Amino acid sequence: MAAWLAFGAFSLLPYRPPAAVSGISPRLLAADVAALAEAPRPTATAAAAEARRYLVRRLRAGGLAPQLQEIPGRTGEAAGSGAVNVLARLPGTGDGAALLFSAHYDSVPGSPGAADDAAAVAALLQVASRLAAAPPRRNDLIFLFSDGEEEGLTGARAFAGLHPWAEDVRLVANFDALGSRGPSLLFRTAGAAAPALAALATGPRPAGSSLGEEMFRHLGHRTDLDALAALRAPAPPVPALDFALVLGSSTYHRPGDVPAALDLRSALHHASHALVLATALGDAELPPVGGPEPPPAARRVYFNLPPGLLIHYPATRALLLASGILLGVVLLAGALVRRGRARPGRMLADALRVPVDALAGAGLLAVVHGAIFSGGGGPAGEPWQGLYLGSLGLVAVAAVVVLHAGDSARQAPGDGALAGPALAWGLAAGAAAA
């Protein structure tokens, strides 16, 4: 147990955002975030117009030639009125194929949106300025600061459907937030994103988890990537990466999303990921427009391992790995039975105890949480929210350990105490992979 806890703590090290990124000024990041997040800036408000003017000034100061895409007002659920995108393009030396980097500058009403999404906007402003001062690369670099993301992806949809630059896009990197601190986490991909994942893995402190992709799918959230990856629909989706800040969620879409609550290291991590992709893919051969639907193997599983490694492989390989693990566990269990070191009945009982103990721990967690919040109170905000959730998790783990210890104490020596739980986890791994 101690070894597993130590490994778990060590595996979290790659998720720490960097304290510095070469060529990116934390002081300027802070100034940009403060200027953009002075007040809530929903679409078609005076604050949104002021933020737009600030973006234009900063892009021009960085050596770029910004342009505005005014979006006509429409009616309907995803409609916007008065939305205006801000765009800039760094021409390359090639045939016009482009990488697109995007972040939205609007916020929800009532929230200054320092993390969501001024942090990403500020990061891309500095990335654009730094790349503008460098020699041009083969591929063009497009920076989209979209409007109306919070009211139905209005700006991203307008860029994808109406702007002529959309035809040149071969890869999308979108930056957003569900919190105000922690790493810039790659949590979703689209299309044949294997080359982009390989490029990201070469950078410092890459952070990503395809588990987030499955969770995001069931939460019902949307980001600009939903519109940008489908910019040539019904053709196959453009290779795309979606990054977000995911910790400190107590400020998300709330008045507390202010510059003081933002961890600037998280904005630095946004900038780091954008620079890595621009550097690694700026001179790469990008996939052509259209083409056949990516094969099933194009979907990737990706996750971090210490020290700061981003592991990725085809999703189809996950089932093979899980099947191999399960086969190995079954063979080991069979060998233990043949040698008289385990009894089949006891092994099966131990395997069944694993989900029972886990459900008992989860049930205890739910009871404790319900008791705390039964009066409508309870901890809120940072850092208390994180400490509270961590404490609940420790309660659940303690319950499982106590139950399992009780089971182990009742076993006779030589029963192969680990065979049953290993069998249960092998079956769980196979089911999860499937």
Short mmCIF file of C-alpha atoms in Angstrom, two decimals:
data_model
loop_
_atom_site.label_atom_id
_atom_site.label_comp_id
_atom_site.label_asym_id
_atom_site.label_seq_id
_atom_site.Cartn_x
_atom_site.Cartn_y
_atom_site.Cartn_z
CA MET A 1 0.00 0.00 0.00
CA ALA A 2 2.82 2.44 0.88
CA ALA A 3 4.52 1.71 -2.45
CA TRP A 4 1.31 2.45 -4.36
CA LEU A 5 0.77 5.71 -2.48
CA ALA A 6 4.36 6.77 -3.16
CA PHE A 7 4.01 5.98 -6.86
CA GLY A 8 0.70 7.86 -7.01
CA ALA A 9 2.24 10.94 -5.43
CA PHE A 10 5.25 10.77 -7.76
CA SER A 11 3.02 10.38 -10.82
CA LEU A 12 1.40 13.72 -10.02
CA LEU A 13 4.69 15.58 -10.52
CA PRO A 14 4.24 15.93 -14.31
CA TYR A 15 0.97 17.77 -13.68
CA ARG A 16 2.68 20.69 -11.95
CA PRO A 17 2.68 23.68 -14.33
CA PRO A 18 6.07 25.20 -15.14
CA ALA A 19 7.41 28.10 -13.08
CA ALA A 20 8.98 29.70 -16.18
CA VAL A 21 8.80 29.41 -19.97
CA SER A 22 11.58 30.77 -22.15
CA GLY A 23 10.53 33.95 -23.93
CA ILE A 24 7.26 34.35 -22.01
CA SER A 25 7.02 37.13 -19.40
CA PRO A 26 4.96 36.34 -16.29
CA ARG A 27 4.72 40.07 -15.58
CA LEU A 28 3.22 40.75 -19.02
CA LEU A 29 0.90 37.76 -18.61
CA ALA A 30 -0.38 39.23 -15.36
CA ALA A 31 -0.84 42.66 -16.96
CA ASP A 32 -2.78 41.22 -19.90
CA VAL A 33 -5.04 39.13 -17.66
CA ALA A 34 -5.71 42.12 -15.41
CA ALA A 35 -6.59 44.34 -18.39
CA LEU A 36 -8.90 41.77 -19.96
CA ALA A 37 -10.60 40.68 -16.74
CA GLU A 38 -11.40 44.07 -15.21
CA ALA A 39 -15.11 43.26 -15.51
CA PRO A 40 -17.42 40.61 -17.00
CA ARG A 41 -17.40 40.85 -20.81
CA PRO A 42 -20.36 38.99 -22.32
CA THR A 43 -20.80 39.34 -26.06
CA ALA A 44 -22.09 42.69 -27.36
CA THR A 45 -21.28 44.62 -24.17
CA ALA A 46 -19.08 47.66 -23.66
CA ALA A 47 -16.60 45.52 -21.69
CA ALA A 48 -16.34 43.07 -24.60
CA ALA A 49 -15.67 45.96 -26.99
CA GLU A 50 -12.95 47.31 -24.70
CA ALA A 51 -11.33 43.86 -24.48
CA ARG A 52 -11.44 43.65 -28.26
CA ARG A 53 -9.69 47.00 -28.64
CA TYR A 54 -7.04 45.85 -26.17
CA LEU A 55 -6.42 42.70 -28.21
CA VAL A 56 -5.99 44.71 -31.39
CA ARG A 57 -3.49 47.05 -29.70
CA ARG A 58 -1.48 44.19 -28.23
CA LEU A 59 -1.33 42.27 -31.51
CA ARG A 60 -0.15 45.34 -33.39
CA ALA A 61 2.46 46.02 -30.73
CA GLY A 62 3.66 42.44 -31.18
CA GLY A 63 4.23 42.90 -34.91
CA LEU A 64 1.03 41.31 -36.22
CA ALA A 65 -1.75 42.73 -38.40
CA PRO A 66 -5.04 41.87 -36.66
CA GLN A 67 -8.36 41.79 -38.44
CA LEU A 68 -11.94 41.66 -37.18
CA GLN A 69 -14.62 39.21 -38.27
CA GLU A 70 -18.00 40.74 -37.53
CA ILE A 71 -20.69 38.12 -37.09
CA PRO A 72 -24.25 39.01 -38.10
CA GLY A 73 -26.87 38.56 -35.38
CA ARG A 74 -28.94 35.40 -35.78
CA THR A 75 -31.89 33.83 -34.09
CA GLY A 76 -31.97 30.46 -32.44
CA GLU A 77 -30.50 28.67 -29.48
CA ALA A 78 -26.84 29.17 -30.48
CA ALA A 79 -27.36 32.65 -31.84
CA GLY A 80 -25.27 35.68 -31.10
CA SER A 81 -25.77 39.36 -31.71
CA GLY A 82 -22.82 41.67 -32.16
CA ALA A 83 -20.14 39.00 -31.79
CA VAL A 84 -16.77 39.94 -33.28
CA ASN A 85 -13.77 37.64 -33.68
CA VAL A 86 -10.21 38.98 -33.57
CA LEU A 87 -7.75 37.18 -35.86
CA ALA A 88 -4.10 37.41 -36.84
CA ARG A 89 -2.00 35.35 -39.25
CA LEU A 90 1.73 34.80 -39.53
CA PRO A 91 2.45 33.74 -43.13
CA GLY A 92 4.80 30.83 -43.67
CA THR A 93 7.05 29.94 -46.58
CA GLY A 94 4.95 26.99 -47.75
CA ASP A 95 1.69 26.53 -49.63
CA GLY A 96 -0.56 28.20 -47.05
CA ALA A 97 -1.36 25.20 -44.86
CA ALA A 98 -1.94 26.54 -41.35
CA LEU A 99 -1.94 25.68 -37.67
CA LEU A 100 -4.80 27.34 -35.75
CA PHE A 101 -4.43 28.42 -32.11
CA SER A 102 -7.66 29.57 -30.47
CA ALA A 103 -9.02 30.99 -27.21
CA HIS A 104 -12.21 32.95 -26.47
CA TYR A 105 -12.17 36.46 -25.01
CA ASP A 106 -15.82 36.70 -23.91
CA SER A 107 -17.03 35.66 -20.45
CA VAL A 108 -20.31 34.69 -18.87
CA PRO A 109 -22.36 37.47 -17.24
CA GLY A 110 -21.29 38.11 -13.67
CA SER A 111 -17.82 36.59 -14.02
CA PRO A 112 -14.66 38.54 -14.93
CA GLY A 113 -13.34 35.37 -16.57
CA ALA A 114 -9.68 35.70 -15.58
CA ALA A 115 -9.09 31.97 -16.03
CA ASP A 116 -12.01 31.40 -18.42
CA ASP A 117 -10.54 32.47 -20.73
CA ALA A 118 -8.34 35.56 -20.29
CA ALA A 119 -5.44 33.34 -19.16
CA ALA A 120 -5.37 31.52 -22.51
CA VAL A 121 -5.88 34.75 -24.46
CA ALA A 122 -2.94 36.35 -22.65
CA ALA A 123 -0.81 33.26 -23.27
CA LEU A 124 -1.55 33.25 -27.01
CA LEU A 125 -0.85 36.99 -27.26
CA GLN A 126 2.70 36.40 -26.05
CA VAL A 127 3.14 33.30 -28.19
CA ALA A 128 2.02 35.22 -31.26
CA SER A 129 4.41 38.09 -30.52
CA ARG A 130 7.35 35.77 -29.93
CA LEU A 131 6.73 33.84 -33.15
CA ALA A 132 6.24 37.06 -35.12
CA ALA A 133 9.77 38.10 -34.12
CA ALA A 134 11.26 34.77 -35.28
CA PRO A 135 12.02 33.66 -38.86
CA PRO A 136 8.88 32.40 -40.65
CA ARG A 137 8.21 28.71 -40.65
CA ARG A 138 6.92 26.59 -43.47
CA ASN A 139 3.32 26.55 -42.26
CA ASP A 140 1.17 29.58 -41.56
CA LEU A 141 0.15 30.26 -37.94
CA ILE A 142 -3.36 31.59 -37.33
CA PHE A 143 -4.47 33.02 -33.98
CA LEU A 144 -8.21 33.16 -33.34
CA PHE A 145 -9.57 35.08 -30.36
CA SER A 146 -13.21 34.12 -30.62
CA ASP A 147 -16.28 35.90 -29.31
CA GLY A 148 -19.55 34.31 -28.19
CA GLU A 149 -18.11 31.01 -26.95
CA GLU A 150 -20.21 31.27 -23.82
CA GLU A 151 -23.45 31.71 -25.74
CA GLY A 152 -23.16 28.77 -28.09
CA LEU A 153 -19.72 28.82 -29.76
CA THR A 154 -20.92 31.67 -31.98
CA GLY A 155 -17.50 32.99 -32.96
CA ALA A 156 -15.92 29.59 -33.61
CA ARG A 157 -18.89 28.53 -35.72
CA ALA A 158 -18.66 31.74 -37.73
CA PHE A 159 -14.94 31.27 -38.35
CA ALA A 160 -15.43 27.64 -39.38
CA GLY A 161 -18.34 28.39 -41.70
CA LEU A 162 -17.65 31.87 -43.06
CA HIS A 163 -14.00 32.89 -42.87
CA PRO A 164 -11.78 32.09 -45.90
CA TRP A 165 -8.82 31.18 -43.65
CA ALA A 166 -10.74 28.17 -42.35
CA GLU A 167 -10.02 26.32 -45.61
CA ASP A 168 -6.29 26.42 -44.85
CA VAL A 169 -6.44 24.96 -41.34
CA ARG A 170 -4.80 21.55 -40.97
CA LEU A 171 -4.58 21.36 -37.18
CA VAL A 172 -6.37 23.08 -34.27
CA ALA A 173 -5.13 23.71 -30.71
CA ASN A 174 -7.83 25.22 -28.49
CA PHE A 175 -7.20 26.56 -24.98
CA ASP A 176 -9.95 26.97 -22.36
CA ALA A 177 -10.60 26.56 -18.62
CA LEU A 178 -12.83 24.75 -16.16
CA GLY A 179 -10.84 26.10 -13.19
CA SER A 180 -8.24 28.65 -12.22
CA ARG A 181 -5.10 26.65 -11.45
CA GLY A 182 -3.21 23.47 -12.16
CA PRO A 183 -1.75 22.27 -15.45
CA SER A 184 -2.91 23.10 -18.93
CA LEU A 185 -4.29 19.60 -19.40
CA LEU A 186 -4.85 18.01 -22.80
CA PHE A 187 -8.20 16.34 -22.19
CA ARG A 188 -9.64 15.80 -25.67
CA THR A 189 -8.51 15.15 -29.23
CA ALA A 190 -10.26 14.92 -32.58
CA GLY A 191 -9.27 13.43 -35.90
CA ALA A 192 -5.92 11.81 -36.59
CA ALA A 193 -4.06 13.60 -33.79
CA ALA A 194 -1.15 11.16 -33.38
CA PRO A 195 1.47 13.53 -34.93
CA ALA A 196 0.32 16.37 -32.67
CA LEU A 197 0.51 14.13 -29.61
CA ALA A 198 4.01 13.05 -30.60
CA ALA A 199 5.00 16.70 -30.96
CA LEU A 200 3.49 17.64 -27.61
CA ALA A 201 5.35 14.79 -25.92
CA THR A 202 8.68 16.38 -26.90
CA GLY A 203 8.02 19.52 -24.84
CA PRO A 204 8.63 20.28 -21.16
CA ARG A 205 6.00 19.03 -18.73
CA PRO A 206 3.42 17.75 -21.23
CA ALA A 207 0.16 17.01 -19.41
CA GLY A 208 -2.75 15.01 -20.73
CA SER A 209 -5.25 12.29 -19.96
CA SER A 210 -7.65 10.63 -22.38
CA LEU A 211 -9.75 9.69 -19.35
CA GLY A 212 -10.84 13.35 -19.36
CA GLU A 213 -12.18 12.81 -22.88
CA GLU A 214 -14.59 10.17 -21.64
CA MET A 215 -15.63 12.26 -18.63
CA PHE A 216 -16.12 15.42 -20.74
CA ARG A 217 -18.32 13.50 -23.14
CA HIS A 218 -20.77 12.64 -20.36
CA LEU A 219 -20.73 16.06 -18.66
CA GLY A 220 -22.32 17.79 -21.65
CA HIS A 221 -19.77 20.65 -21.77
CA ARG A 222 -18.71 22.15 -25.08
CA THR A 223 -15.72 24.21 -26.15
CA ASP A 224 -14.80 25.98 -29.39
CA LEU A 225 -13.13 22.75 -30.47
CA ASP A 226 -16.59 21.28 -31.16
CA ALA A 227 -17.00 23.85 -33.94
CA LEU A 228 -13.39 24.10 -35.11
CA ALA A 229 -12.72 20.38 -35.47
CA ALA A 230 -15.80 20.14 -37.69
CA LEU A 231 -14.95 23.13 -39.87
CA ARG A 232 -15.06 20.99 -43.02
CA ALA A 233 -18.07 18.86 -42.06
CA PRO A 234 -19.30 16.43 -43.27
CA ALA A 235 -15.66 15.62 -44.07
CA PRO A 236 -13.62 13.89 -41.33
CA PRO A 237 -12.68 16.15 -38.39
CA VAL A 238 -9.50 18.19 -38.54
CA PRO A 239 -6.78 16.91 -36.17
CA ALA A 240 -7.36 18.91 -33.01
CA LEU A 241 -6.23 19.19 -29.38
CA ASP A 242 -8.29 20.69 -26.55
CA PHE A 243 -6.48 22.02 -23.45
CA ALA A 244 -8.03 23.34 -20.23
CA LEU A 245 -7.21 24.35 -16.68
CA VAL A 246 -9.12 21.86 -14.54
CA LEU A 247 -8.23 22.57 -10.90
CA GLY A 248 -9.74 25.28 -8.72
CA SER A 249 -13.20 24.76 -10.19
CA SER A 250 -14.89 26.73 -7.40
CA THR A 251 -14.26 29.92 -9.43
CA TYR A 252 -15.58 28.57 -12.74
CA HIS A 253 -18.29 30.85 -14.20
CA ARG A 254 -18.52 32.70 -10.88
CA PRO A 255 -17.66 36.20 -9.61
CA GLY A 256 -14.55 34.73 -7.99
CA ASP A 257 -12.85 34.15 -11.36
CA VAL A 258 -10.65 37.22 -10.85
CA PRO A 259 -6.95 37.77 -11.65
CA ALA A 260 -5.97 37.29 -7.99
CA ALA A 261 -7.45 33.77 -8.03
CA LEU A 262 -5.54 32.71 -11.15
CA ASP A 263 -2.28 30.80 -10.84
CA LEU A 264 -0.06 32.45 -13.48
CA ARG A 265 1.90 29.23 -13.84
CA SER A 266 -1.22 27.74 -15.42
CA ALA A 267 -1.24 30.48 -18.07
CA LEU A 268 2.47 29.81 -18.61
CA HIS A 269 1.63 26.17 -19.25
CA HIS A 270 -0.89 27.22 -21.93
CA ALA A 271 1.89 29.22 -23.58
CA SER A 272 4.37 26.34 -23.27
CA HIS A 273 2.05 23.90 -25.04
CA ALA A 274 1.29 26.38 -27.83
CA LEU A 275 5.00 27.08 -28.38
CA VAL A 276 5.86 23.38 -28.47
CA LEU A 277 3.20 22.68 -31.11
CA ALA A 278 4.17 25.71 -33.22
CA THR A 279 7.86 24.79 -33.04
CA ALA A 280 7.48 21.07 -33.67
CA LEU A 281 4.79 21.29 -36.37
CA GLY A 282 5.60 24.66 -37.91
CA ASP A 283 7.85 23.01 -40.51
CA ALA A 284 6.08 19.63 -40.63
CA GLU A 285 4.17 18.14 -43.53
CA LEU A 286 0.54 18.66 -42.48
CA PRO A 287 -2.22 16.27 -43.63
CA PRO A 288 -4.20 17.35 -46.69
CA VAL A 289 -7.78 18.61 -46.57
CA GLY A 290 -10.46 15.95 -46.80
CA GLY A 291 -9.42 12.38 -47.36
CA PRO A 292 -10.94 9.23 -45.88
CA GLU A 293 -12.25 8.93 -42.37
CA PRO A 294 -9.37 8.27 -39.95
CA PRO A 295 -9.11 4.55 -39.09
CA PRO A 296 -10.09 3.37 -35.60
CA ALA A 297 -6.39 3.19 -34.73
CA ALA A 298 -6.21 6.99 -35.15
CA ARG A 299 -7.94 7.43 -31.79
CA ARG A 300 -5.33 7.56 -29.06
CA VAL A 301 -5.01 6.68 -25.42
CA TYR A 302 -2.70 9.14 -23.64
CA PHE A 303 -1.61 9.73 -20.07
CA ASN A 304 1.35 10.93 -17.99
CA LEU A 305 4.03 8.91 -16.28
CA PRO A 306 6.85 10.35 -14.20
CA PRO A 307 9.09 12.14 -14.80
CA GLY A 308 6.97 14.29 -17.11
CA LEU A 309 6.41 11.70 -19.83
CA LEU A 310 3.34 11.72 -22.08
CA ILE A 311 2.57 8.15 -23.13
CA HIS A 312 0.24 7.64 -26.10
CA TYR A 313 -0.76 4.70 -28.28
CA PRO A 314 -3.72 3.64 -30.46
CA ALA A 315 -6.92 3.04 -28.53
CA THR A 316 -7.25 -0.36 -30.20
CA ARG A 317 -4.07 -1.42 -28.38
CA ALA A 318 -5.66 -0.75 -24.98
CA LEU A 319 -7.92 -3.79 -25.30
CA LEU A 320 -4.95 -5.97 -26.28
CA LEU A 321 -2.98 -4.77 -23.25
CA ALA A 322 -5.91 -5.32 -20.90
CA SER A 323 -6.52 -8.76 -22.38
CA GLY A 324 -2.87 -9.63 -21.88
CA ILE A 325 -3.01 -8.52 -18.26
CA LEU A 326 -6.14 -10.58 -17.64
CA LEU A 327 -4.63 -13.64 -19.33
CA GLY A 328 -1.53 -13.31 -17.18
CA VAL A 329 -3.61 -13.08 -14.01
CA VAL A 330 -5.67 -16.14 -15.01
CA LEU A 331 -2.51 -18.15 -15.73
CA LEU A 332 -1.01 -17.09 -12.40
CA ALA A 333 -4.20 -18.02 -10.55
CA GLY A 334 -4.22 -21.41 -12.26
CA ALA A 335 -0.60 -22.03 -11.27
CA LEU A 336 -1.38 -21.15 -7.63
CA VAL A 337 -4.32 -23.58 -7.59
CA ARG A 338 -2.24 -26.39 -9.12
CA ARG A 339 0.47 -25.87 -6.49
CA GLY A 340 -2.06 -25.89 -3.69
CA ARG A 341 -1.31 -22.28 -2.68
CA ALA A 342 -4.83 -21.05 -3.44
CA ARG A 343 -8.33 -22.48 -3.36
CA PRO A 344 -10.73 -21.66 -6.24
CA GLY A 345 -13.65 -20.93 -3.90
CA ARG A 346 -11.63 -18.59 -1.72
CA MET A 347 -10.15 -16.89 -4.78
CA LEU A 348 -13.61 -16.24 -6.21
CA ALA A 349 -14.80 -14.87 -2.88
CA ASP A 350 -11.81 -12.55 -2.71
CA ALA A 351 -12.49 -11.33 -6.25
CA LEU A 352 -16.11 -10.55 -5.37
CA ARG A 353 -15.03 -8.70 -2.24
CA VAL A 354 -13.16 -6.07 -4.30
CA PRO A 355 -16.28 -4.42 -5.83
CA VAL A 356 -18.15 -4.93 -2.55
CA ASP A 357 -15.44 -3.12 -0.57
CA ALA A 358 -15.22 -0.37 -3.20
CA LEU A 359 -18.99 0.17 -3.10
CA ALA A 360 -18.88 0.23 0.68
CA GLY A 361 -16.20 2.94 0.60
CA ALA A 362 -18.17 4.96 -1.94
CA GLY A 363 -21.33 4.56 0.13
CA LEU A 364 -19.58 5.79 3.25
CA LEU A 365 -18.27 8.78 1.31
CA ALA A 366 -21.80 9.61 0.13
CA VAL A 367 -23.19 9.32 3.67
CA VAL A 368 -20.50 11.59 5.14
CA HIS A 369 -20.90 14.13 2.34
CA GLY A 370 -24.68 14.10 2.72
CA ALA A 371 -24.45 14.59 6.47
CA ILE A 372 -22.12 17.58 6.08
CA PHE A 373 -24.32 19.28 3.51
CA SER A 374 -27.69 18.30 4.98
CA GLY A 375 -28.06 21.75 6.53
CA GLY A 376 -27.14 23.55 3.32
CA GLY A 377 -23.64 24.42 4.57
CA GLY A 378 -20.25 22.95 4.00
CA PRO A 379 -16.85 24.07 2.77
CA ALA A 380 -16.57 26.10 -0.42
CA GLY A 381 -13.81 27.84 -2.29
CA GLU A 382 -10.08 27.31 -2.38
CA PRO A 383 -8.14 25.92 -0.64
CA TRP A 384 -10.90 24.45 1.51
CA GLN A 385 -12.67 22.77 -1.38
CA GLY A 386 -9.58 20.79 -2.33
CA LEU A 387 -8.85 19.84 1.29
CA TYR A 388 -12.45 18.78 1.78
CA LEU A 389 -12.50 16.55 -1.31
CA GLY A 390 -9.12 15.09 -0.36
CA SER A 391 -10.40 14.30 3.13
CA LEU A 392 -13.47 12.56 1.75
CA GLY A 393 -11.22 10.49 -0.49
CA LEU A 394 -9.07 9.45 2.47
CA VAL A 395 -12.20 8.41 4.36
CA ALA A 396 -13.24 6.19 1.47
CA VAL A 397 -9.75 4.67 1.14
CA ALA A 398 -9.61 4.03 4.89
CA ALA A 399 -12.93 2.20 4.75
CA VAL A 400 -11.73 -0.05 1.92
CA VAL A 401 -8.41 -0.77 3.70
CA VAL A 402 -10.20 -1.70 6.94
CA LEU A 403 -12.62 -4.01 5.13
CA HIS A 404 -9.84 -5.65 3.14
CA ALA A 405 -7.68 -6.06 6.25
CA GLY A 406 -10.54 -7.82 7.94
CA ASP A 407 -10.89 -10.21 5.01
CA SER A 408 -7.14 -10.93 4.97
CA ALA A 409 -7.05 -11.62 8.70
CA ARG A 410 -9.62 -14.37 8.28
CA GLN A 411 -7.59 -16.17 5.63
CA ALA A 412 -5.30 -19.06 6.36
CA PRO A 413 -1.67 -18.84 5.22
CA GLY A 414 -1.13 -20.02 1.65
CA ASP A 415 -4.54 -18.99 0.43
CA GLY A 416 -3.05 -16.78 -2.30
CA ALA A 417 -4.57 -13.62 -0.86
CA LEU A 418 -3.61 -11.47 -3.85
CA ALA A 419 -4.90 -13.80 -6.57
CA GLY A 420 -8.58 -12.95 -6.11
CA PRO A 421 -8.17 -9.15 -6.05
CA ALA A 422 -5.77 -9.37 -9.02
CA LEU A 423 -8.39 -11.31 -10.95
CA ALA A 424 -11.03 -8.69 -10.13
CA TRP A 425 -8.80 -5.82 -11.26
CA GLY A 426 -7.87 -7.70 -14.44
CA LEU A 427 -11.55 -8.11 -15.30
CA ALA A 428 -12.17 -4.44 -14.50
CA ALA A 429 -9.28 -3.39 -16.76
CA GLY A 430 -10.69 -5.46 -19.62
CA ALA A 431 -14.17 -4.01 -19.16
CA ALA A 432 -12.84 -0.45 -19.01
CA ALA A 433 -10.74 -0.96 -22.17
CA ALA A 434 -13.71 -2.45 -24.02
#
